[in-house]
Coordinates of C-alpha atoms in Angstrom, one line a residue:
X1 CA 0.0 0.0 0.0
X2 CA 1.4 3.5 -0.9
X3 CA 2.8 5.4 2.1
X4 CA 2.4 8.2 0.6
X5 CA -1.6 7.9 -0.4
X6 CA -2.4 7.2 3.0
X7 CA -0.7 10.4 4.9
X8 CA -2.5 12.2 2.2
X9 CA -5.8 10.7 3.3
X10 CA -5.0 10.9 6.9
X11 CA -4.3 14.5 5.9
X12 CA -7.3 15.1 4.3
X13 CA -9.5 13.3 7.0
X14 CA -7.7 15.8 10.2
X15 CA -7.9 18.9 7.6
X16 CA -11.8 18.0 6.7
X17 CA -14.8 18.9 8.9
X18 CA -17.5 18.3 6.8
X19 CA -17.1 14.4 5.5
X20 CA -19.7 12.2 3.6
X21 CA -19.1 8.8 3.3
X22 CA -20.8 6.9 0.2
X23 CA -21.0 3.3 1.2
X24 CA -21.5 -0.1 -1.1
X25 CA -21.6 -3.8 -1.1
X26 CA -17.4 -3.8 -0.8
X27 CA -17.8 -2.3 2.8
X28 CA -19.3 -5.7 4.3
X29 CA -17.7 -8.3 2.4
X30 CA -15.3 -8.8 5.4
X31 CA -18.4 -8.8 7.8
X32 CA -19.3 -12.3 5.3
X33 CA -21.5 -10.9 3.4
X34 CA -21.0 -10.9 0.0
X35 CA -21.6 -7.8 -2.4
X36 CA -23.1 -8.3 -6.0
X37 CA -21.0 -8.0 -8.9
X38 CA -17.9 -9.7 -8.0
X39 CA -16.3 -13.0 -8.7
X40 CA -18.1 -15.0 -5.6
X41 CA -20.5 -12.0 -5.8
X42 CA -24.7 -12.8 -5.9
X43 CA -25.0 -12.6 -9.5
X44 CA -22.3 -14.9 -9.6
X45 CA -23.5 -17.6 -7.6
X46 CA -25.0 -20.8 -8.9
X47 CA -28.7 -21.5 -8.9
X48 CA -31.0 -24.3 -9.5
X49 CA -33.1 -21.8 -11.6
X50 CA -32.7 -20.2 -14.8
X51 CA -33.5 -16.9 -13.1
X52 CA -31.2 -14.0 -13.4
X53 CA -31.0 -12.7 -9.5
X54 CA -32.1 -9.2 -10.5
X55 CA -35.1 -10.8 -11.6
X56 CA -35.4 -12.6 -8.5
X57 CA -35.2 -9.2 -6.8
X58 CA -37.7 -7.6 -9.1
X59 CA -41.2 -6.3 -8.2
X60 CA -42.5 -8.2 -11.1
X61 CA -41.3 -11.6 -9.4
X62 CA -42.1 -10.5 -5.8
X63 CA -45.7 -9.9 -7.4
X64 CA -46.0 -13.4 -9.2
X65 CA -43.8 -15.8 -6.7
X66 CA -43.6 -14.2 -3.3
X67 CA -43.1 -17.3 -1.5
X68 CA -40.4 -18.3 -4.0
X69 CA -38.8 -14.2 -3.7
X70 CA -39.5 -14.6 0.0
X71 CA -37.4 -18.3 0.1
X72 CA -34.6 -16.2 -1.9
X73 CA -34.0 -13.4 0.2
X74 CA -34.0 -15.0 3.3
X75 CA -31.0 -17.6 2.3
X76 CA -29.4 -14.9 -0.3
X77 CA -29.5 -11.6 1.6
X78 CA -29.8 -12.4 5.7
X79 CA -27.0 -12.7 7.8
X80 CA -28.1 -12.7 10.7
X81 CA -24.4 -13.4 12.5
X82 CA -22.9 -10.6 10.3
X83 CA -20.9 -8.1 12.6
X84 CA -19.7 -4.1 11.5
X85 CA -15.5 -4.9 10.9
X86 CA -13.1 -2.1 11.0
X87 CA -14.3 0.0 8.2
X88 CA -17.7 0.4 9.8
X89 CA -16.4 1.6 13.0
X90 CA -14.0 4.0 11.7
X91 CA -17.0 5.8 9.7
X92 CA -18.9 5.5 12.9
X93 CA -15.7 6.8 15.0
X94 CA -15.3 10.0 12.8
X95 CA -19.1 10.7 13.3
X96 CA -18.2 10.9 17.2
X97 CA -15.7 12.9 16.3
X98 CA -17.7 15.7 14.2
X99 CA -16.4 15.2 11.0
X100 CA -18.4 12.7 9.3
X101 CA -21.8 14.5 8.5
X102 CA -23.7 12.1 7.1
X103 CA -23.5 8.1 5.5
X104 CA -24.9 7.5 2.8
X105 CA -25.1 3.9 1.9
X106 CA -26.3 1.3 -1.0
X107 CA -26.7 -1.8 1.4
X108 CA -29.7 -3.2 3.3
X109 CA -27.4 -5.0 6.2
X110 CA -27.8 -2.1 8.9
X111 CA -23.9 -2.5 9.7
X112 CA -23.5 1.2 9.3
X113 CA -26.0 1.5 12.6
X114 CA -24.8 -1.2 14.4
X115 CA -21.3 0.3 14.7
X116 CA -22.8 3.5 15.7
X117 CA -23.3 5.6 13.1
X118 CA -26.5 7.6 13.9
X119 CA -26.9 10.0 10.5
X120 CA -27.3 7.1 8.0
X121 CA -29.8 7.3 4.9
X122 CA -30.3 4.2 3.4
X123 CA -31.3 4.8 -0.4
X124 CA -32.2 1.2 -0.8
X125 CA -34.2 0.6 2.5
X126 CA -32.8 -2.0 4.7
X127 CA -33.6 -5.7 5.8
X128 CA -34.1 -4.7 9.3
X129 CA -37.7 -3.8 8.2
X130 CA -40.6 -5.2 6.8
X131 CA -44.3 -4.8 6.2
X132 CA -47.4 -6.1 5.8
X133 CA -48.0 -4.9 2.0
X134 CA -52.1 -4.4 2.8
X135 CA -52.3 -2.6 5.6
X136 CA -48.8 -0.9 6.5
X137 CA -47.7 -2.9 10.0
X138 CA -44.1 -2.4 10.6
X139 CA -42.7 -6.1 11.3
X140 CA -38.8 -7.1 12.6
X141 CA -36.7 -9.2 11.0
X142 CA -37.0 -11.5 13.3
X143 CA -40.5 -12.3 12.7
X144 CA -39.9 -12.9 9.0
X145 CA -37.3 -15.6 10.0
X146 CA -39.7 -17.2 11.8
X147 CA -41.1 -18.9 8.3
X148 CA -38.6 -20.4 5.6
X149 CA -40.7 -18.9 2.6
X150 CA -43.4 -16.1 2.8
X151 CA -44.7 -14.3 6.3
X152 CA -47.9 -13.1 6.5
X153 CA -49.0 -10.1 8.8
X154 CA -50.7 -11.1 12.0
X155 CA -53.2 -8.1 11.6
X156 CA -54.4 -8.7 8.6
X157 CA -53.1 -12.1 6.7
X158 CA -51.4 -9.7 4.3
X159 CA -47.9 -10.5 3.0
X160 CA -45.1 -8.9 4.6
X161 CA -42.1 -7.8 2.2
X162 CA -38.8 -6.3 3.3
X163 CA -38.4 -2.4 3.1
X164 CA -35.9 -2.4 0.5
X165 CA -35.9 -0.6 -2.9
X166 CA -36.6 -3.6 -5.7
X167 CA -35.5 -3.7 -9.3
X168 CA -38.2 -1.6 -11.1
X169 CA -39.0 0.7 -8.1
X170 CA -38.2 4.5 -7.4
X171 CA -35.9 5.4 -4.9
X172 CA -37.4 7.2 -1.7
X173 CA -36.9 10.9 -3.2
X174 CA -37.0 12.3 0.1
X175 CA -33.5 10.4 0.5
X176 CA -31.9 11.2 -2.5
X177 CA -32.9 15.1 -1.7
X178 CA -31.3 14.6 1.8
X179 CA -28.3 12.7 -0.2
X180 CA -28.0 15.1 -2.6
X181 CA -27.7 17.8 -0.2
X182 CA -25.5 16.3 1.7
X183 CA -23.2 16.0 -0.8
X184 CA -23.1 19.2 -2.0
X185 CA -22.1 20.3 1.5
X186 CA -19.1 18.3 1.8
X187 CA -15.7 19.1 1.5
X188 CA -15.1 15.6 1.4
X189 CA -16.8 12.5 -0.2
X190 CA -15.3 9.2 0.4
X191 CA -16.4 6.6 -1.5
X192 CA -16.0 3.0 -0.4
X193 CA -16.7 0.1 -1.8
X194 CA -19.1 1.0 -4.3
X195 CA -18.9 -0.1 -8.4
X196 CA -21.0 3.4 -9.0
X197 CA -22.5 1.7 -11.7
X198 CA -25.7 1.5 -10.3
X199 CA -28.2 4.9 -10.8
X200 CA -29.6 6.9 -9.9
X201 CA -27.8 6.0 -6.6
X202 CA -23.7 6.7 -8.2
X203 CA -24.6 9.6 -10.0
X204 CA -24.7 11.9 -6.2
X205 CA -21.1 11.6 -7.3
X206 CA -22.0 14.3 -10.0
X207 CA -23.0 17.0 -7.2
X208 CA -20.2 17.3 -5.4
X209 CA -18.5 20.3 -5.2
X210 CA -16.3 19.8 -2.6
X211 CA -12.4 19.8 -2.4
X212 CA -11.5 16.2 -1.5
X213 CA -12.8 13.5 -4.2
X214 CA -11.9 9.9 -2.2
X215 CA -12.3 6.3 -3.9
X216 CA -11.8 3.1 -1.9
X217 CA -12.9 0.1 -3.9
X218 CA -10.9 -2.8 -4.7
X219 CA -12.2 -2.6 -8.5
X220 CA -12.0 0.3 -10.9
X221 CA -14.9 3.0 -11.0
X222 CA -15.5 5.2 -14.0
X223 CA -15.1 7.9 -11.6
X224 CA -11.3 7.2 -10.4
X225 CA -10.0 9.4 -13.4
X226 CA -11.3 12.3 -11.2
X227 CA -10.9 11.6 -8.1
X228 CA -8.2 13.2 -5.7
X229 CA -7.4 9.7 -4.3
X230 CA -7.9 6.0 -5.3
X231 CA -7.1 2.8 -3.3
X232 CA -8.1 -0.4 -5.0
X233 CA -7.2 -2.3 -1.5
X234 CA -8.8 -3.6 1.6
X235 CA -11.2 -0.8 2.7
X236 CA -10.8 -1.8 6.5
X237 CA -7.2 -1.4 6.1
X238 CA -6.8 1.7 4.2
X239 CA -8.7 3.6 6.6
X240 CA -7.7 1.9 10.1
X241 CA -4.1 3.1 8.1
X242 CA -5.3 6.5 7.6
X243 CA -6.8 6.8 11.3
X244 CA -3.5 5.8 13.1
X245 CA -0.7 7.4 10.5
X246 CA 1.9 8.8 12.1
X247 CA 4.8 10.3 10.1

């Protein structure tokens, strides 16, 4: 890893006092879950269908199989022994310490709050909730579990869905105008381990104004070519590095 990258980022992190972090996938694959798009990545995995998994995570196939999109989720996306590593805490850290404004983050697996993070807005909902889809009950995830396939609400017999954005459904827009303000507030975006392929989620990218452009993401990003900084290693270890630099 370049000594010299990280004293800049540890430069940039002291100097900053408005920081947004823009979370993906990457940030939790050494809490053991795995992100999307990567070699042992969801997309990637095998299957005993000839389903594509966005289509599995579609509203059209939550509408026509939800016992067989309810089976899927639960084994593909729950971890229930996942734990924040490193990388979560130091975001969480430099929140307690007043720089870190705000976390915005791509990922349903509530890591980001469970390290202690307090200002996160989750553009794609998370797996901590669900609800019953006819009358509105807010459910746990631990009531979900309680069934292999499909839950119904104990209200009404409805189904109960997690509160996560599917393929073919908006964003919240009240989160991507609190995201998109955010951003252009920030003297300093740090990206970590996102692809930023994915809109309209990577293109908050595109409002920042700021003075410190950071990627972290063990893969290239169409946006490295104007960053300030880009580290295509361990995200844990880059900014535990940057935290504790000395010179």
């Amino acid at each position: 890893m370049n000594k010299e990258d990280i004293e800049k980022l540890s430069n940039i992190i002291k100097n900053s006092d408005n920081i947004v972090f823009f979370s993906g996938a990457g940030i939790s694959t050494k809490s053991n879950i795995p992100d999307f798009r990567s070699a042992e990545g969801i997309y990637n995995q095998e299957l005993d269908i000839n389903y594509a998994p966005e289509y599995l995570l579609s509203r059209t196939f939550f509408n026509e199989n939800p016992d067989f999109f309810s089976r899927y989720y639960k084994e593909k996306l729950i971890n229930t022994d996942a734990k924040p590593n490193d990388a979560h805490k130091v975001v969480a850290k430099l929140e307690e310490m007043g720089k870190v404004k705000a976390v915005i983050t791509q990922n349903i697996d509530n890591l980001h709050q469970m390290a202690g993070s307090k200002n996160v807005i989750e553009i794609h909902g998370t797996l901590s909730r669900h609800y019953c889809i006819d009358c509105n009950k807010q459910f746990p995830m631990e009531y979900v579990l309680r069934d292999i396939g499909l839950s119904r609400c104990d209200e009404c017999g409805g189904v109960i869905r997690p509160d996560v954005v599917l393929y073919e459904e908006a964003l919240d827009q009240e989160a991507l105008e609190k995201s998109v303000d955010y951003v252009m507030r920030a003297d300093t975006l740090i990206v970590v381990g996102s692809s930023l392929i994915v809109y309209p989620a990577a293109g908050l990218v595109r409002y920042f104004k700021g003075d410190n452009l950071v990627i972290i993401n063990m893969d290239d990003t169409k946006y490295d070519k104007i960053a300030d900084l880009v580290f295509h290693e361990d995200i844990s270890d880059v900014l535990s590095l940057a935290m504790n630099y000395e010179k």
